Each structure stands twice: as C-alpha cells, then as structure tokens.
C-alpha cells in the first residue's frame, strides 16, 4: 500500500518521542501529586470531586474521540461523504440531555459509579448487571476498538506490526493510568484534545488549500457527498430516518449512561460544573465533521482533480495517504502524535472506568469493609487485567468490514436495555425494580442474540449445521440474511421491545419507592430547569439553548 512508503524523518520521530515521554510523565506527575494531597479512594477514582467544567468538557471529547474516528471517519468521508458525521453532530443533542436531565441526579446522589445510581433508583441486582455490562463494553468497544484502529494506522504510516503497536501503546497508557487514576486521565486528556484538534485541523486546512478552498471542493466531488441527511436508497446505508430514531438510543447510553464517558461528570466539583462541562463538549463536537470526516471528502476531490495520485487500494488508508502526500516534515510528526493522543486518551479513560466499576460495584459488595487503600490496589489490578483482555480481543475486530461501523453495530446491541432503564427511570415514577430487572436481562439476551447472528452471518458451515439440526432456526437465519436490517433501525426495534418489557413489568409488579429513589425521578421534564445556575453567558440554560439552535442551523445548512 502507498502509505507503507512513508519515511520517518528525524524531526517527525523527535516530535513523536517527545509526545510519548511528555504525556506519560505528565500523567504520572498529576496522579502522584494528587495522591500526596489526598489519599482516599474517591480521589483516585473521581479526582476528589474537584473537576472544573473546562476539564470535564475536554476530557469528555478526548475520551470519545479515538483513532477509530480519525481513521474510519476519513474512510467513510472518502466513500460516503459527510453522512457518518451524523454520529458526531447528533451527539450534541444527547450531551444537552446529559446536562439538563441526568447530571443533576448523578451529582446530588453523590454516586461513584452509574451502577451505584441504578441501585439507588431500583435495586442491587440492577447495579450488578449494569456493572458487568459496563466492564464488557469498556474492554470490547472502547479499548479493543481503539487499540486495533490505532495499530492499523501506525502500520499504514510507519510499517509497525499490529501486535507490536497494540502492546506498546497498552504499556505506556496503562502505566500512567494505573499510577495516577482519574486525575492523571483527565489532565492528559485535556492536553491530548488540544494536540488532536490541532493535528487534525492541519490535515483539513492543507487539503482545502490544495483543492482550492470550498469552491474547489464542491467542483470536484458529488454534491450529495457534502450533505448530512440521505435518502433510503443512498449508498451510505444511513438514511435520515434511521439517524433520528436510532441514534438517540445509542447516544443516550453512550453519553448519559456509560461509565467510561460519564465518570468525568461524576468527578465535577458541583452541579453547575457537571452541567456546563458536557455542554462545552457539545460545542467541541461540532468540529469532527470538519476535521475528521471532511478530509476523506477532500481526498476524493484531490484525486478527481488530479492533485493526488489515484493509488488508494484500501479505503482504510485514506488518512495515512493524505498525511503521506500533503504534510511537510515536522507536521507529519504532529499528526502522528495526534493519532497517538486519540488512541491513548480513549484507552486510559476506559481503563480507569474498569478500575472504578470492579472495585466499587463488584469487589466491595463482597467485602464491604475493604479500606480505600486496598480498593485502589484492587482497581489497579483490575486495570491490568482489563488491558490484557482488550489486547487479546482487539485483533478480532479485523473481521468487520469497517471498524467504525463494526463498533457502532456492537453499541447498538448493548445500548437499548440500558437506555430504556435509565430514561424510563428518571422520567416515569412508576418504573419498577421488577420491570428494570426484566429489561436488563431479557434486553441484553436479545442484543447478544442479534450480535451472534450478525457475527456468524456469513458462516455457511454454521448455516448448514442449523439446517440439519434446527431447520426452523436456519429459516430465520436465512430470512435475516435476505433482509439486511440497518443496525440503527435494529437499535430502535430493540429499544421498543425493552420499553415494552419495562412498562409491562412495572404494571405487573409496581415499584416500592424509598425516600432516596423518590428524589431521583423528575416529576415533569421542566423541573430540571428550576435550578438557577450561573449568571450570564455561563448559565447552563442559555448554553443548552444556544447549542441546540446552532445544531439545527448546521443541519439546515448541510
């Protein structure tokens, strides 16, 4: 492949090494400094509840954006234009939901984990199940996907073996995460966000300059590629209606009910910081369409224009191809550092959430007398084991046709029952423990069943075995293959099924509220806006309204 020909200049290598040494040193320093000031478990897992809104916003963005985004969104841009940018812009709406409806309850209940919140709203069984699902998603989705995508792009740029990259990045990231806890994670994530945005903006800026600005781009690409909302017969297989009914399900889970992401909000110093931080992240989420997806569109335009050679054999090499042909010495090192920043920030955030979940929601249940000091040690062991599991799993992601689509499909299978339990739980007072349990158990089984069918969809040997031993099931299998349901539509169907289970279960076995659980349900949605917030432009209500209007305007524009 063309990307394999990239030669690493001395200046580029110096920048990459300086970044790696610097970020590990800063992470360890931040964590150790915090530990000298405070030694409790809350300080390790939640940074002592001291996080500022700006740090929360930057950390949310950095944990979300991984190498998967830089590589796969550019790939999707090259193939399908801006369509998959919907995953970035729709996130702003769910971040508004986090700020307005979810964050206040999380801060007021002073929970360490989201499973802890679920116990306060429902019961211990719901907490245990969510803790297990959250650990699984952190290992298989957040860490495994990021490690594999990062390894692919490093192989494309520098010819480094995939397993060597996976293990090396795991060791470096695990080092400061294990030593420093959440404080090390959010400090490094804030730095990595700046590097990431700067490096990605360089690729977009130089690409636009080469093609002749926006006018040059529109002249050399199909106009439909510069639109966000597509028809049902579009090649992207992401029709507009699937975005609007499917994304809220995965978005509410990912941004409002996933420990890996929301842990930054749980570490906020107060409710206002917990509200404004996600809104700040929502404003930053406007950028990825222009600095991650658009470069792929620009690449297609530059090839059509004749400025770049038509040598892309594998669309996954789009980003590496642009770095190779467009960037001068020095900037290649900056962008390579940005790629590493994206990878390490996501991995470190997920590792810290695994430590928190295992220590507080699993280990401490069986040994409630465990001291904070021992709990931190258990968390570090869990971090190490989680990393080993992710290293083992990550190479299997090569099975998916596209890493980005594969990971989003996995999210679509795990999100519906969790989203249903959280959304109904905070908005409907009658949502009961029995209904929540049934939703989590049955919904998770349905999601796992759909995942297995998709995973083995092309396995003819398995089909013939089913046809011989279980002909009825093989008929359903064949029907599934013939009618390829978009994963976003499948998400909505699973959510509808989970909601039905929860509602029926709640009526059959009504909920017995405690004094605490009564405080974790909005009597009506507007009640969430009664808190006055800060005065002026920093008021969460003003910022939420402004972000909403900007996103509506952008969708009208594109």
Coordinates of C-alpha atoms in Angstrom, one line a residue:
X1 CA 0.0 0.0 0.0
X2 CA 1.1 3.5 -0.7
X3 CA 1.1 4.5 3.0
X4 CA 3.8 2.0 3.7
X5 CA 6.3 4.1 1.8
X6 CA 6.3 6.9 4.4
X7 CA 9.8 7.6 5.6
X8 CA 10.1 8.8 9.2
X9 CA 12.3 11.9 9.2
X10 CA 14.4 12.8 12.3
X11 CA 12.2 15.8 13.1
X12 CA 9.0 13.7 13.0
X13 CA 10.5 11.0 15.2
X14 CA 11.7 13.6 17.7
X15 CA 8.2 15.0 18.0
X16 CA 6.6 11.6 18.4
X17 CA 9.1 10.5 21.1
X18 CA 8.8 13.9 22.9
X19 CA 5.0 13.5 23.0
X20 CA 5.1 9.9 24.3
X21 CA 7.7 10.8 27.1
X22 CA 5.9 14.0 27.9
X23 CA 2.4 12.6 28.2
X24 CA 3.4 9.7 30.4
X25 CA 5.5 12.0 32.6
X26 CA 2.6 14.5 33.0
X27 CA 0.1 11.7 33.7
X28 CA 2.3 10.1 36.4
X29 CA 3.1 13.6 37.9
X30 CA -0.6 14.6 38.0
X31 CA -1.7 11.4 39.7
X32 CA 1.2 11.3 42.2
X33 CA 0.7 15.0 43.1
X34 CA -2.9 14.4 43.8
X35 CA -2.2 11.4 45.9
X36 CA 0.2 13.3 48.1
X37 CA -2.6 15.8 48.8
X38 CA -5.3 13.3 49.3
X39 CA -5.1 9.5 49.6
X40 CA -8.8 8.4 49.6
X41 CA -10.4 6.1 47.1
X42 CA -12.7 8.9 45.8
X43 CA -9.5 10.9 44.9
X44 CA -8.2 8.1 42.8
X45 CA -11.4 7.1 41.1
X46 CA -13.2 10.5 40.9
X47 CA -10.3 13.0 41.3
X48 CA -11.7 14.0 44.7
X49 CA -14.8 15.7 43.1
X50 CA -12.7 18.7 42.0
X51 CA -13.1 18.7 38.2
X52 CA -13.7 22.1 36.5
X53 CA -16.2 22.4 33.6
X54 CA -13.5 23.1 31.0
X55 CA -11.5 20.0 32.1
X56 CA -14.7 17.9 32.0
X57 CA -15.6 19.1 28.5
X58 CA -12.2 18.5 27.1
X59 CA -11.9 15.1 28.8
X60 CA -15.4 14.0 27.5
X61 CA -14.4 14.9 24.0
X62 CA -10.9 13.3 24.2
X63 CA -12.3 10.1 25.7
X64 CA -14.9 9.9 23.0
X65 CA -12.5 10.6 20.1
X66 CA -10.2 7.7 19.4
X67 CA -8.0 6.7 16.5
X68 CA -11.2 4.9 15.2
X69 CA -12.6 8.4 14.4
X70 CA -9.5 9.7 12.7
X71 CA -9.1 6.6 10.5
X72 CA -12.7 5.4 10.0
X73 CA -14.4 8.8 9.7
X74 CA -11.9 9.8 7.0
X75 CA -12.6 6.4 5.3
X76 CA -16.3 7.0 5.5
X77 CA -15.8 10.5 4.1
X78 CA -13.9 9.2 1.2
X79 CA -16.5 6.6 0.4
X80 CA -19.8 8.2 1.5
X81 CA -19.2 11.9 2.1
X82 CA -20.4 13.6 5.3
X83 CA -23.2 11.1 6.1
X84 CA -21.4 9.4 9.0
X85 CA -20.8 12.8 10.5
X86 CA -24.3 12.4 12.0
X87 CA -22.7 10.4 14.7
X88 CA -20.8 13.5 15.8
X89 CA -23.4 16.2 15.4
X90 CA -26.2 14.1 16.9
X91 CA -24.0 13.7 20.0
X92 CA -24.6 17.4 20.8
X93 CA -28.3 16.8 21.4
X94 CA -27.6 13.9 23.8
X95 CA -25.0 16.0 25.6
X96 CA -27.7 18.6 26.2
X97 CA -29.8 15.7 27.7
X98 CA -26.9 14.8 29.9
X99 CA -26.5 18.4 31.2
X100 CA -30.2 19.0 31.7
X101 CA -31.7 15.7 32.9
X102 CA -29.0 13.3 34.1
X103 CA -26.1 15.2 35.6
X104 CA -28.1 16.8 38.4
X105 CA -29.2 13.4 39.7
X106 CA -25.7 12.0 39.5
X107 CA -24.2 14.8 41.5
X108 CA -27.0 15.1 44.1
X109 CA -26.9 11.3 44.8
X110 CA -23.0 11.5 45.2
X111 CA -22.5 8.2 43.4
X112 CA -19.1 6.9 42.4
X113 CA -20.4 4.8 39.5
X114 CA -23.6 4.7 37.4
X115 CA -24.4 1.2 38.6
X116 CA -24.4 2.8 42.1
X117 CA -27.0 5.2 40.8
X118 CA -29.1 2.4 39.4
X119 CA -29.1 0.7 42.8
X120 CA -30.4 3.9 44.4
X121 CA -33.2 4.1 41.8
X122 CA -34.0 0.4 41.5
X123 CA -32.0 -2.3 43.4
X124 CA -28.8 -4.1 43.9
X125 CA -29.4 -6.7 41.1
X126 CA -29.7 -3.9 38.5
X127 CA -26.5 -2.4 39.8
X128 CA -24.6 -5.7 39.4
X129 CA -25.9 -6.3 35.9
X130 CA -25.0 -2.8 34.7
X131 CA -21.5 -3.1 36.2
X132 CA -20.9 -6.3 34.3
X133 CA -22.2 -4.8 31.0
X134 CA -20.2 -1.6 31.5
X135 CA -16.9 -3.6 32.0
X136 CA -17.6 -5.6 28.9
X137 CA -18.3 -2.5 26.8
X138 CA -15.2 -0.8 28.1
X139 CA -13.0 -3.8 27.1
X140 CA -14.6 -4.8 23.9
X141 CA -15.7 -1.4 22.5
X142 CA -13.7 1.4 23.9
X143 CA -10.3 -0.2 24.5
X144 CA -10.3 -3.1 21.9
X145 CA -11.6 -0.9 19.1
X146 CA -9.2 1.9 19.8
X147 CA -6.1 -0.4 20.1
X148 CA -6.9 -2.1 16.8
X149 CA -7.7 1.1 14.8
X150 CA -4.5 2.7 16.2
X151 CA -2.4 -0.3 15.3
X152 CA -3.8 -0.3 11.7
X153 CA -3.0 3.4 11.1
X154 CA 0.5 3.0 12.6
X155 CA 1.2 0.1 10.4
X156 CA 0.0 2.1 7.4
X157 CA 2.1 5.1 8.3
X158 CA 5.3 3.5 9.6
X159 CA 5.1 -0.2 8.8
X160 CA 4.9 -1.2 12.5
X161 CA 3.5 -4.6 13.2
X162 CA -0.1 -4.5 14.6
X163 CA 0.6 -6.5 17.7
X164 CA 3.8 -4.6 18.5
X165 CA 1.7 -1.3 18.3
X166 CA -1.1 -2.7 20.5
X167 CA 1.2 -4.0 23.2
X168 CA 3.5 -0.8 23.2
X169 CA 0.6 1.6 23.5
X170 CA -1.1 -0.5 26.1
X171 CA 2.0 -0.5 28.3
X172 CA 2.5 3.3 28.0
X173 CA -1.1 4.2 28.6
X174 CA -1.6 1.6 31.3
X175 CA 1.4 3.0 33.2
X176 CA 0.1 6.5 34.0
X177 CA -3.5 5.3 34.3
X178 CA -2.6 2.7 36.9
X179 CA -0.3 5.1 38.8
X180 CA -2.4 8.3 38.7
X181 CA -6.1 7.3 38.5
X182 CA -8.8 9.7 37.1
X183 CA -6.7 12.8 37.8
X184 CA -3.9 11.6 35.5
X185 CA -6.5 10.6 32.9
X186 CA -8.3 14.0 32.7
X187 CA -5.1 16.0 32.8
X188 CA -3.6 14.1 30.0
X189 CA -6.9 14.0 28.1
X190 CA -7.1 17.8 28.2
X191 CA -3.6 18.1 26.7
X192 CA -4.4 15.3 24.1
X193 CA -7.5 17.1 23.0
X194 CA -5.5 20.2 22.0
X195 CA -2.9 18.1 20.2
X196 CA -5.6 16.1 18.5
X197 CA -7.6 19.1 17.2
X198 CA -4.5 20.9 16.1
X199 CA -3.1 17.9 14.2
X200 CA -6.4 17.1 12.5
X201 CA -7.0 20.7 11.6
X202 CA -3.7 20.8 9.8
X203 CA -4.8 18.0 7.5
X204 CA -8.1 19.7 6.7
X205 CA -6.6 23.1 6.2
X206 CA -3.8 22.0 3.9
X207 CA -6.2 19.8 2.0
X208 CA -8.6 22.6 1.4
X209 CA -5.8 24.9 0.4
X210 CA -4.6 22.3 -2.2
X211 CA -8.0 21.8 -3.7
X212 CA -8.8 25.5 -4.0
X213 CA -11.0 26.1 -1.0
X214 CA -14.6 25.2 -0.6
X215 CA -15.4 26.2 -4.2
X216 CA -12.7 23.9 -5.4
X217 CA -14.1 21.1 -3.3
X218 CA -17.7 21.5 -4.5
X219 CA -16.4 21.5 -8.1
X220 CA -14.7 18.1 -7.7
X221 CA -17.0 15.9 -5.6
X222 CA -20.5 14.7 -6.0
X223 CA -22.8 17.4 -4.3
X224 CA -24.6 14.7 -2.3
X225 CA -21.4 13.9 -0.5
X226 CA -21.5 17.3 1.2
X227 CA -24.9 16.6 2.7
X228 CA -25.7 15.0 6.1
X229 CA -29.2 13.6 5.7
X230 CA -29.6 10.9 3.0
X231 CA -32.5 9.0 1.4
X232 CA -33.2 5.4 2.0
X233 CA -31.5 4.3 -1.3
X234 CA -28.3 6.1 -0.6
X235 CA -25.0 4.1 -0.8
X236 CA -24.1 5.1 2.7
X237 CA -26.9 2.8 4.1
X238 CA -27.6 5.5 6.7
X239 CA -31.0 7.0 5.8
X240 CA -32.1 10.2 7.6
X241 CA -34.9 8.5 9.5
X242 CA -32.6 5.8 10.9
X243 CA -30.4 8.6 12.3
X244 CA -33.2 10.3 14.0
X245 CA -34.8 7.2 15.6
X246 CA -31.7 5.1 16.1
X247 CA -29.0 7.5 17.2
X248 CA -30.8 8.8 20.4
X249 CA -30.9 5.2 21.7
X250 CA -27.1 4.7 21.4
X251 CA -26.4 8.3 22.2
X252 CA -28.3 8.3 25.4
X253 CA -26.5 5.2 26.5
X254 CA -23.1 6.3 25.4
X255 CA -23.2 9.9 26.7
X256 CA -25.6 9.6 29.6
X257 CA -25.3 6.1 31.0
X258 CA -21.9 4.7 30.1
X259 CA -19.4 4.8 33.0
X260 CA -16.4 5.3 30.7
X261 CA -17.8 8.6 29.5
X262 CA -19.8 9.9 32.4
X263 CA -17.1 9.3 35.0
X264 CA -15.7 12.7 34.2
X265 CA -19.1 14.3 35.1
X266 CA -19.2 12.3 38.4
X267 CA -15.9 14.0 39.4
X268 CA -17.3 17.5 39.0
X269 CA -16.9 19.9 41.8
X270 CA -20.6 20.8 41.8
X271 CA -23.8 20.6 39.8
X272 CA -23.1 23.7 37.7
X273 CA -19.7 22.3 36.6
X274 CA -21.4 19.0 35.9
X275 CA -23.9 20.7 33.6
X276 CA -21.7 23.1 31.8
X277 CA -18.9 20.6 31.1
X278 CA -21.0 18.4 28.8
X279 CA -22.4 21.5 27.0
X280 CA -18.8 22.6 26.4
X281 CA -18.1 19.2 25.0
X282 CA -21.2 19.5 22.8
X283 CA -19.8 22.7 21.2
X284 CA -16.5 20.9 20.5
X285 CA -18.4 18.1 18.9
X286 CA -19.2 20.4 16.0
X287 CA -15.6 20.2 14.9
X288 CA -15.2 16.4 14.0
X289 CA -17.3 16.7 10.8
X290 CA -14.9 19.3 9.5
X291 CA -11.6 17.9 10.8
X292 CA -12.2 14.1 10.7
X293 CA -14.9 13.4 8.1
X294 CA -14.2 16.2 5.6
X295 CA -10.6 15.2 5.0
X296 CA -11.9 12.0 3.4
X297 CA -14.1 14.0 1.1
X298 CA -11.2 16.3 0.3
X299 CA -9.0 13.3 -0.5
X300 CA -11.6 12.1 -3.1
X301 CA -11.8 15.6 -4.6
X302 CA -8.0 15.9 -4.8
X303 CA -7.8 12.6 -6.6
X304 CA -10.6 13.6 -9.0
X305 CA -8.8 16.9 -9.5
X306 CA -5.5 15.1 -10.3
X307 CA -3.6 16.7 -7.5
X308 CA -3.1 13.4 -5.7
X309 CA -2.4 10.1 -7.5
X310 CA -5.2 7.5 -7.6
X311 CA -3.3 5.0 -5.6
X312 CA -5.6 4.2 -2.6
X313 CA -6.1 0.4 -2.8
X314 CA -7.7 0.2 0.6
X315 CA -10.1 3.0 1.8
X316 CA -8.9 2.5 5.4
X317 CA -5.6 4.0 4.3
X318 CA -7.3 7.3 3.4
X319 CA -6.0 9.3 6.4
X320 CA -2.5 7.8 6.1
X321 CA -2.5 8.6 2.4
X322 CA -3.3 12.2 3.0
X323 CA -0.6 12.6 5.7
X324 CA 1.9 11.0 3.3
X325 CA 1.2 13.2 0.4
X326 CA 0.1 16.6 1.9
X327 CA 2.1 17.3 5.1
X328 CA 5.6 18.6 5.3
X329 CA 8.3 17.2 7.6
X330 CA 7.5 18.2 11.2
X331 CA 3.8 18.3 10.7
X332 CA 3.8 14.6 10.0
X333 CA 5.1 14.1 13.5
X334 CA 2.5 16.4 14.9
X335 CA -0.3 14.5 13.3
X336 CA 1.2 11.2 14.3
X337 CA 1.3 12.5 17.9
X338 CA -2.4 13.5 17.4
X339 CA -3.2 9.9 16.4
X340 CA -1.5 8.6 19.5
X341 CA -3.3 11.2 21.6
X342 CA -6.6 10.0 20.3
X343 CA -5.7 6.4 21.0
X344 CA -4.2 6.8 24.4
X345 CA -7.0 9.1 25.8
X346 CA -9.8 6.7 25.0
X347 CA -7.8 3.7 26.4
X348 CA -6.9 5.5 29.6
X349 CA -10.4 6.7 30.2
X350 CA -11.9 3.2 29.7
X351 CA -9.2 1.6 31.9
X352 CA -10.0 4.0 34.7
X353 CA -13.7 3.2 34.5
X354 CA -12.9 -0.6 34.7
X355 CA -11.0 0.0 37.9
X356 CA -13.8 2.1 39.4
X357 CA -16.5 -0.4 38.4
X358 CA -14.8 -3.5 39.5
X359 CA -13.6 -2.0 42.8
X360 CA -16.8 -0.3 43.9
X361 CA -19.5 -2.4 42.2
X362 CA -18.1 -5.9 42.4
X363 CA -15.3 -6.3 44.9
X364 CA -16.7 -4.0 47.6
X365 CA -20.0 -5.7 47.5
X366 CA -18.5 -9.0 48.7
X367 CA -16.1 -7.3 51.1
X368 CA -17.7 -4.0 52.2
X369 CA -15.2 -3.5 55.0
X370 CA -12.4 -3.0 52.4
X371 CA -10.3 0.1 53.1
X372 CA -9.8 2.8 50.5
X373 CA -6.1 2.0 50.2
X374 CA -6.8 -1.6 49.3
X375 CA -9.7 -0.6 47.0
X376 CA -7.2 1.5 45.0
X377 CA -4.8 -1.5 44.8
X378 CA -7.7 -3.8 43.6
X379 CA -8.6 -1.1 41.0
X380 CA -5.0 -1.2 39.6
X381 CA -5.1 -5.0 39.3
X382 CA -8.4 -4.7 37.5
X383 CA -6.9 -2.2 35.2
X384 CA -4.1 -4.5 34.3
X385 CA -6.4 -7.5 33.7
X386 CA -8.8 -5.4 31.6
X387 CA -5.9 -4.3 29.4
X388 CA -4.8 -7.9 28.9
X389 CA -8.3 -8.9 27.9
X390 CA -8.5 -5.9 25.4
X391 CA -5.2 -6.8 23.9
X392 CA -6.4 -10.4 23.3
X393 CA -9.7 -9.3 21.8
X394 CA -8.6 -6.3 19.6
X395 CA -7.2 -8.3 16.6
X396 CA -10.6 -10.0 16.1
X397 CA -12.0 -6.6 15.0
X398 CA -10.4 -7.2 11.6
X399 CA -13.5 -9.4 10.9
X400 CA -15.7 -6.3 10.5
X401 CA -15.8 -4.7 7.0
X402 CA -15.3 -1.2 8.6
X403 CA -14.0 -0.7 12.2
X404 CA -16.3 2.3 12.7
X405 CA -19.4 0.6 11.5
X406 CA -18.5 -2.6 13.4
X407 CA -18.1 -0.8 16.7
X408 CA -21.3 1.2 16.3
X409 CA -23.1 -2.1 15.5
X410 CA -21.8 -3.5 18.8
X411 CA -23.0 -0.4 20.6
X412 CA -26.4 -0.9 19.0
X413 CA -26.7 -4.3 20.6
X414 CA -25.7 -3.4 24.1
X415 CA -27.3 0.1 24.4
X416 CA -31.2 -0.5 24.2
X417 CA -31.9 -2.1 27.6
X418 CA -29.6 0.3 29.4
X419 CA -31.1 3.3 27.7
X420 CA -34.6 2.1 28.5
X421 CA -33.9 1.6 32.2
X422 CA -32.2 5.0 32.6
X423 CA -34.7 7.1 30.6
X424 CA -37.8 5.5 32.0
X425 CA -36.2 5.5 35.4
X426 CA -35.7 9.3 35.7
X427 CA -38.9 10.4 33.8
X428 CA -41.5 7.8 34.9
X429 CA -42.1 7.4 38.7
X430 CA -43.9 4.0 38.1
X431 CA -40.8 2.4 36.5
X432 CA -40.3 -0.5 38.9
X433 CA -37.5 -2.7 40.0
X434 CA -39.1 -5.8 38.5
X435 CA -39.5 -4.1 35.2
X436 CA -35.9 -2.8 35.2
X437 CA -34.5 -6.3 36.0
X438 CA -36.5 -7.9 33.3
X439 CA -35.5 -5.3 30.8
X440 CA -31.8 -5.6 31.6
X441 CA -31.8 -9.4 31.5
X442 CA -34.1 -10.0 28.5
X443 CA -32.9 -7.0 26.5
X444 CA -29.3 -8.0 27.0
X445 CA -30.0 -11.5 25.8
X446 CA -31.8 -10.2 22.7
X447 CA -28.9 -7.9 21.9
X448 CA -26.4 -10.7 22.4
X449 CA -28.5 -13.0 20.1
X450 CA -28.6 -10.3 17.3
X451 CA -24.8 -9.8 17.7
X452 CA -24.1 -13.5 17.4
X453 CA -26.4 -13.8 14.3
X454 CA -24.6 -10.8 12.7
X455 CA -21.1 -12.2 13.7
X456 CA -21.8 -15.5 12.0
X457 CA -23.9 -14.2 9.2
X458 CA -21.5 -15.3 6.5
X459 CA -20.6 -18.6 8.2
X460 CA -22.0 -21.2 5.7
X461 CA -20.8 -24.1 7.9
X462 CA -22.9 -22.9 10.8
X463 CA -25.9 -22.4 8.5
X464 CA -25.7 -26.0 7.2
X465 CA -25.4 -27.3 10.8
X466 CA -28.5 -25.4 11.7
X467 CA -30.3 -26.5 8.6
X468 CA -29.6 -30.1 9.6
X469 CA -30.3 -30.0 13.4
X470 CA -32.6 -26.9 13.8
X471 CA -34.4 -26.3 10.5
X472 CA -36.8 -23.7 11.9
X473 CA -33.9 -21.6 13.3
X474 CA -32.0 -21.9 10.0
X475 CA -35.1 -20.5 8.2
X476 CA -35.0 -17.4 10.5
X477 CA -31.3 -17.2 9.9
X478 CA -31.8 -17.2 6.1
X479 CA -34.6 -14.6 6.4
X480 CA -32.2 -12.3 8.4
X481 CA -29.6 -12.6 5.6
X482 CA -32.0 -11.8 2.9
X483 CA -33.4 -8.8 4.7
X484 CA -30.4 -6.9 5.9
X485 CA -31.8 -4.5 8.5
X486 CA -29.7 -1.4 9.1
X487 CA -28.2 -1.5 12.6
X488 CA -29.7 1.8 13.6
X489 CA -33.2 0.6 12.8
X490 CA -32.4 -2.6 14.7
X491 CA -31.4 -0.5 17.7
X492 CA -34.8 1.3 17.7
X493 CA -36.6 -2.1 17.5
X494 CA -34.6 -3.5 20.4
X495 CA -35.3 -0.3 22.4
X496 CA -39.1 -0.5 21.7
X497 CA -39.0 -4.2 22.8
X498 CA -37.1 -3.2 26.0
X499 CA -39.5 -0.4 26.7
X500 CA -42.5 -2.7 26.4
X501 CA -40.9 -5.2 28.8
X502 CA -40.2 -2.4 31.3
X503 CA -43.7 -0.9 31.2
X504 CA -45.5 -4.3 31.4
X505 CA -43.2 -5.4 34.2
X506 CA -43.8 -2.2 36.1
X507 CA -47.6 -2.6 35.9
X508 CA -47.4 -6.3 36.9
X509 CA -45.1 -5.6 39.9
X510 CA -45.3 -1.9 40.9
X511 CA -42.3 -0.1 42.4
X512 CA -41.9 0.4 46.1
X513 CA -40.2 3.8 46.4
X514 CA -37.7 4.6 49.1
X515 CA -37.1 8.2 50.3
X516 CA -33.9 8.2 48.2
X517 CA -35.4 6.8 45.0
X518 CA -38.2 9.4 45.1
X519 CA -35.6 12.1 44.7
X520 CA -34.2 10.5 41.5
X521 CA -37.3 11.0 39.3
X522 CA -38.3 14.2 37.6
X523 CA -42.0 15.0 38.4
X524 CA -42.0 16.7 34.9
X525 CA -39.2 17.5 32.4
X526 CA -39.3 21.2 33.1
X527 CA -38.4 20.6 36.7
X528 CA -34.9 20.0 35.6
X529 CA -34.6 23.7 34.6
X530 CA -35.6 25.1 38.1
X531 CA -32.0 25.3 39.3
X532 CA -30.9 28.9 38.6
X533 CA -27.3 28.1 37.5
X534 CA -24.6 30.6 37.0
X535 CA -25.4 34.1 35.8
X536 CA -24.6 35.5 32.4
X537 CA -23.3 33.5 29.4
X538 CA -22.1 30.6 31.6
X539 CA -25.7 29.8 32.5
X540 CA -26.5 26.2 31.6
X541 CA -29.9 27.0 30.2
X542 CA -28.5 29.7 27.9
X543 CA -25.7 27.4 26.7
X544 CA -28.1 24.5 26.1
X545 CA -30.4 26.7 24.0
X546 CA -27.5 28.2 22.1
X547 CA -26.1 24.8 21.3
X548 CA -29.4 23.4 20.2
X549 CA -30.0 26.4 17.8
X550 CA -26.5 26.1 16.3
X551 CA -27.0 22.4 15.6
X552 CA -30.4 23.0 14.0
X553 CA -28.8 25.7 11.8
X554 CA -26.0 23.3 10.8
X555 CA -28.4 20.6 9.8
X556 CA -30.4 23.1 7.7
X557 CA -27.1 24.3 6.1
X558 CA -25.8 20.8 5.3

